């Protein structure tokens, strides 16, 4: 039975807060100095008093204290809350970050829409890996295991001959924000076969990234993999052999457009 992740597993515990008596200028400076922060919980000790965002500071006097403009009717989460429930709250309320309080209403963390996305990404890869492992076991009758590794991209043998340029920008956005799924790699007696993640790999290469996280399926003995044999026939030996198609669009988009005609 698959257990659903809880907020406590993905929330940030080291929460940056501001005081009700801080000034607009103080908080504006904090937002500027802390990349990725567009707002802060307002707390007195461990008790949350409100929340203030960058937009709250607009057209307000620099010396105004935060308690005069903070949002006091705030929505909070609980550490035991299901992440999906937290996602619904974030989506429906229009906030980007949800303060998390315990049973005594003490601030214990904060969960963002980015944390929610990450929770779902981390659940997607194990499902892919499990399905591939079962397939390999059934076809080849080989013993195997799963390991988490950092993989050097120049050691990978691709199994897909092209990627689409219009997808690479999105994959780069994910990589820069730590939202990319791990690659799925098969270690066939030292040959590292890229089973899933070709767009991520090419986006990483364009960003100058040399290593990536990978869920790696390790075969205890070398087997003749069909995908590896096909890659060799197509002349795919490294990621340099992958073509970036910039004169066409992804086939799913083309299909959608044809259906609309």
mmCIF file of N, CA and C in Angstrom, residues 15 17-18 20 40-52 70-77 98-102 104-110:
data_model
loop_
_atom_site.group_PDB
_atom_site.id
_atom_site.type_symbol
_atom_site.label_atom_id
_atom_site.label_comp_id
_atom_site.label_asym_id
_atom_site.label_seq_id
_atom_site.Cartn_x
_atom_site.Cartn_y
_atom_site.Cartn_z
ATOM 1 N N UNK A 15 12.620 28.463 9.222
ATOM 2 C CA UNK A 15 11.758 29.490 8.641
ATOM 3 C C UNK A 15 12.283 30.882 8.958
ATOM 4 N N UNK A 17 11.490 34.668 9.425
ATOM 5 C CA UNK A 17 10.313 35.463 9.776
ATOM 6 C C UNK A 17 10.711 36.917 9.964
ATOM 7 N N UNK A 18 9.696 37.773 10.045
ATOM 8 C CA UNK A 18 9.923 39.174 10.402
ATOM 9 C C UNK A 18 9.043 39.506 11.600
ATOM 10 N N UNK A 20 6.468 42.026 13.855
ATOM 11 C CA UNK A 20 5.412 43.018 13.594
ATOM 12 C C UNK A 20 5.908 44.448 13.659
ATOM 13 N N UNK A 40 7.254 36.960 3.962
ATOM 14 C CA UNK A 40 7.656 36.297 5.204
ATOM 15 C C UNK A 40 6.469 36.170 6.154
ATOM 16 N N UNK A 41 6.439 35.097 6.951
ATOM 17 C CA UNK A 41 5.507 35.073 8.074
ATOM 18 C C UNK A 41 5.916 36.171 9.064
ATOM 19 N N UNK A 42 4.931 36.764 9.683
ATOM 20 C CA UNK A 42 5.179 37.767 10.723
ATOM 21 C C UNK A 42 4.898 37.082 12.052
ATOM 22 N N UNK A 43 5.923 37.029 12.900
ATOM 23 C CA UNK A 43 5.741 36.278 14.148
ATOM 24 C C UNK A 43 6.267 37.053 15.349
ATOM 25 N N UNK A 44 5.646 36.750 16.476
ATOM 26 C CA UNK A 44 6.094 37.253 17.767
ATOM 27 C C UNK A 44 6.486 36.023 18.554
ATOM 28 N N UNK A 45 7.809 35.783 18.693
ATOM 29 C CA UNK A 45 8.263 34.516 19.248
ATOM 30 C C UNK A 45 7.982 33.418 18.238
ATOM 31 N N UNK A 46 7.268 32.355 18.672
ATOM 32 C CA UNK A 46 6.934 31.254 17.760
ATOM 33 C C UNK A 46 5.488 31.331 17.277
ATOM 34 N N UNK A 47 4.778 32.374 17.663
ATOM 35 C CA UNK A 47 3.380 32.521 17.286
ATOM 36 C C UNK A 47 3.264 33.367 16.020
ATOM 37 N N UNK A 48 2.555 32.837 15.032
ATOM 38 C CA UNK A 48 2.374 33.568 13.775
ATOM 39 C C UNK A 48 1.292 34.624 13.952
ATOM 40 N N UNK A 49 1.649 35.861 13.621
ATOM 41 C CA UNK A 49 0.707 36.970 13.728
ATOM 42 C C UNK A 49 0.080 37.326 12.385
ATOM 43 N N UNK A 50 0.811 37.028 11.315
ATOM 44 C CA UNK A 50 0.321 37.404 9.995
ATOM 45 C C UNK A 50 1.310 37.014 8.922
ATOM 46 N N UNK A 51 1.109 37.558 7.724
ATOM 47 C CA UNK A 51 2.024 37.287 6.607
ATOM 48 C C UNK A 51 2.135 38.571 5.801
ATOM 49 N N UNK A 52 3.353 38.827 5.304
ATOM 50 C CA UNK A 52 3.570 40.023 4.495
ATOM 51 C C UNK A 52 4.288 39.635 3.212
ATOM 52 N N UNK A 70 0.295 44.023 7.356
ATOM 53 C CA UNK A 70 0.366 42.571 7.141
ATOM 54 C C UNK A 70 -1.046 41.978 7.040
ATOM 55 N N UNK A 71 -1.136 40.849 6.385
ATOM 56 C CA UNK A 71 -2.394 40.105 6.316
ATOM 57 C C UNK A 71 -2.532 39.313 7.613
ATOM 58 N N UNK A 72 -3.599 39.559 8.345
ATOM 59 C CA UNK A 72 -3.794 38.870 9.617
ATOM 60 C C UNK A 72 -4.682 37.629 9.471
ATOM 61 N N UNK A 73 -5.522 37.624 8.436
ATOM 62 C CA UNK A 73 -6.410 36.481 8.204
ATOM 63 C C UNK A 73 -5.651 35.455 7.361
ATOM 64 N N UNK A 74 -4.699 34.766 8.005
ATOM 65 C CA UNK A 74 -3.810 33.874 7.259
ATOM 66 C C UNK A 74 -4.288 32.424 7.344
ATOM 67 N N UNK A 75 -3.891 31.670 6.335
ATOM 68 C CA UNK A 75 -4.186 30.234 6.276
ATOM 69 C C UNK A 75 -2.907 29.489 6.631
ATOM 70 N N UNK A 76 -3.026 28.491 7.488
ATOM 71 C CA UNK A 76 -1.852 27.715 7.897
ATOM 72 C C UNK A 76 -2.096 26.234 7.652
ATOM 73 N N UNK A 77 -1.008 25.469 7.611
ATOM 74 C CA UNK A 77 -1.081 24.031 7.494
ATOM 75 C C UNK A 77 -0.587 23.367 8.771
ATOM 76 N N UNK A 98 2.796 28.348 2.547
ATOM 77 C CA UNK A 98 1.842 28.069 3.602
ATOM 78 C C UNK A 98 2.591 27.856 4.910
ATOM 79 N N UNK A 99 2.450 28.773 5.884
ATOM 80 C CA UNK A 99 3.077 28.535 7.189
ATOM 81 C C UNK A 99 2.510 27.255 7.810
ATOM 82 N N UNK A 100 3.364 26.516 8.513
ATOM 83 C CA UNK A 100 2.960 25.254 9.136
ATOM 84 C C UNK A 100 3.091 25.412 10.647
ATOM 85 N N UNK A 101 1.995 25.115 11.374
ATOM 86 C CA UNK A 101 2.012 25.250 12.830
ATOM 87 C C UNK A 101 1.644 23.918 13.470
ATOM 88 N N UNK A 102 2.126 23.720 14.707
ATOM 89 C CA UNK A 102 1.812 22.480 15.423
ATOM 90 C C UNK A 102 0.512 22.643 16.215
ATOM 91 N N UNK A 104 0.016 23.402 19.160
ATOM 92 C CA UNK A 104 0.032 24.546 20.078
ATOM 93 C C UNK A 104 0.093 25.876 19.324
ATOM 94 N N UNK A 105 -0.113 25.800 17.976
ATOM 95 C CA UNK A 105 -0.073 26.983 17.115
ATOM 96 C C UNK A 105 1.307 27.627 17.044
ATOM 97 N N UNK A 106 2.351 26.842 17.327
ATOM 98 C CA UNK A 106 3.714 27.327 17.163
ATOM 99 C C UNK A 106 4.183 27.090 15.738
ATOM 100 N N UNK A 107 4.890 28.066 15.175
ATOM 101 C CA UNK A 107 5.415 27.943 13.821
ATOM 102 C C UNK A 107 6.529 26.899 13.794
ATOM 103 N N UNK A 108 6.360 25.853 12.972
ATOM 104 C CA UNK A 108 7.367 24.787 12.896
ATOM 105 C C UNK A 108 7.939 24.619 11.496
ATOM 106 N N UNK A 109 7.385 25.333 10.520
ATOM 107 C CA UNK A 109 7.900 25.180 9.162
ATOM 108 C C UNK A 109 7.090 25.999 8.183
ATOM 109 N N UNK A 110 7.445 25.835 6.910
ATOM 110 C CA UNK A 110 6.708 26.497 5.833
ATOM 111 C C UNK A 110 6.817 25.614 4.595
#
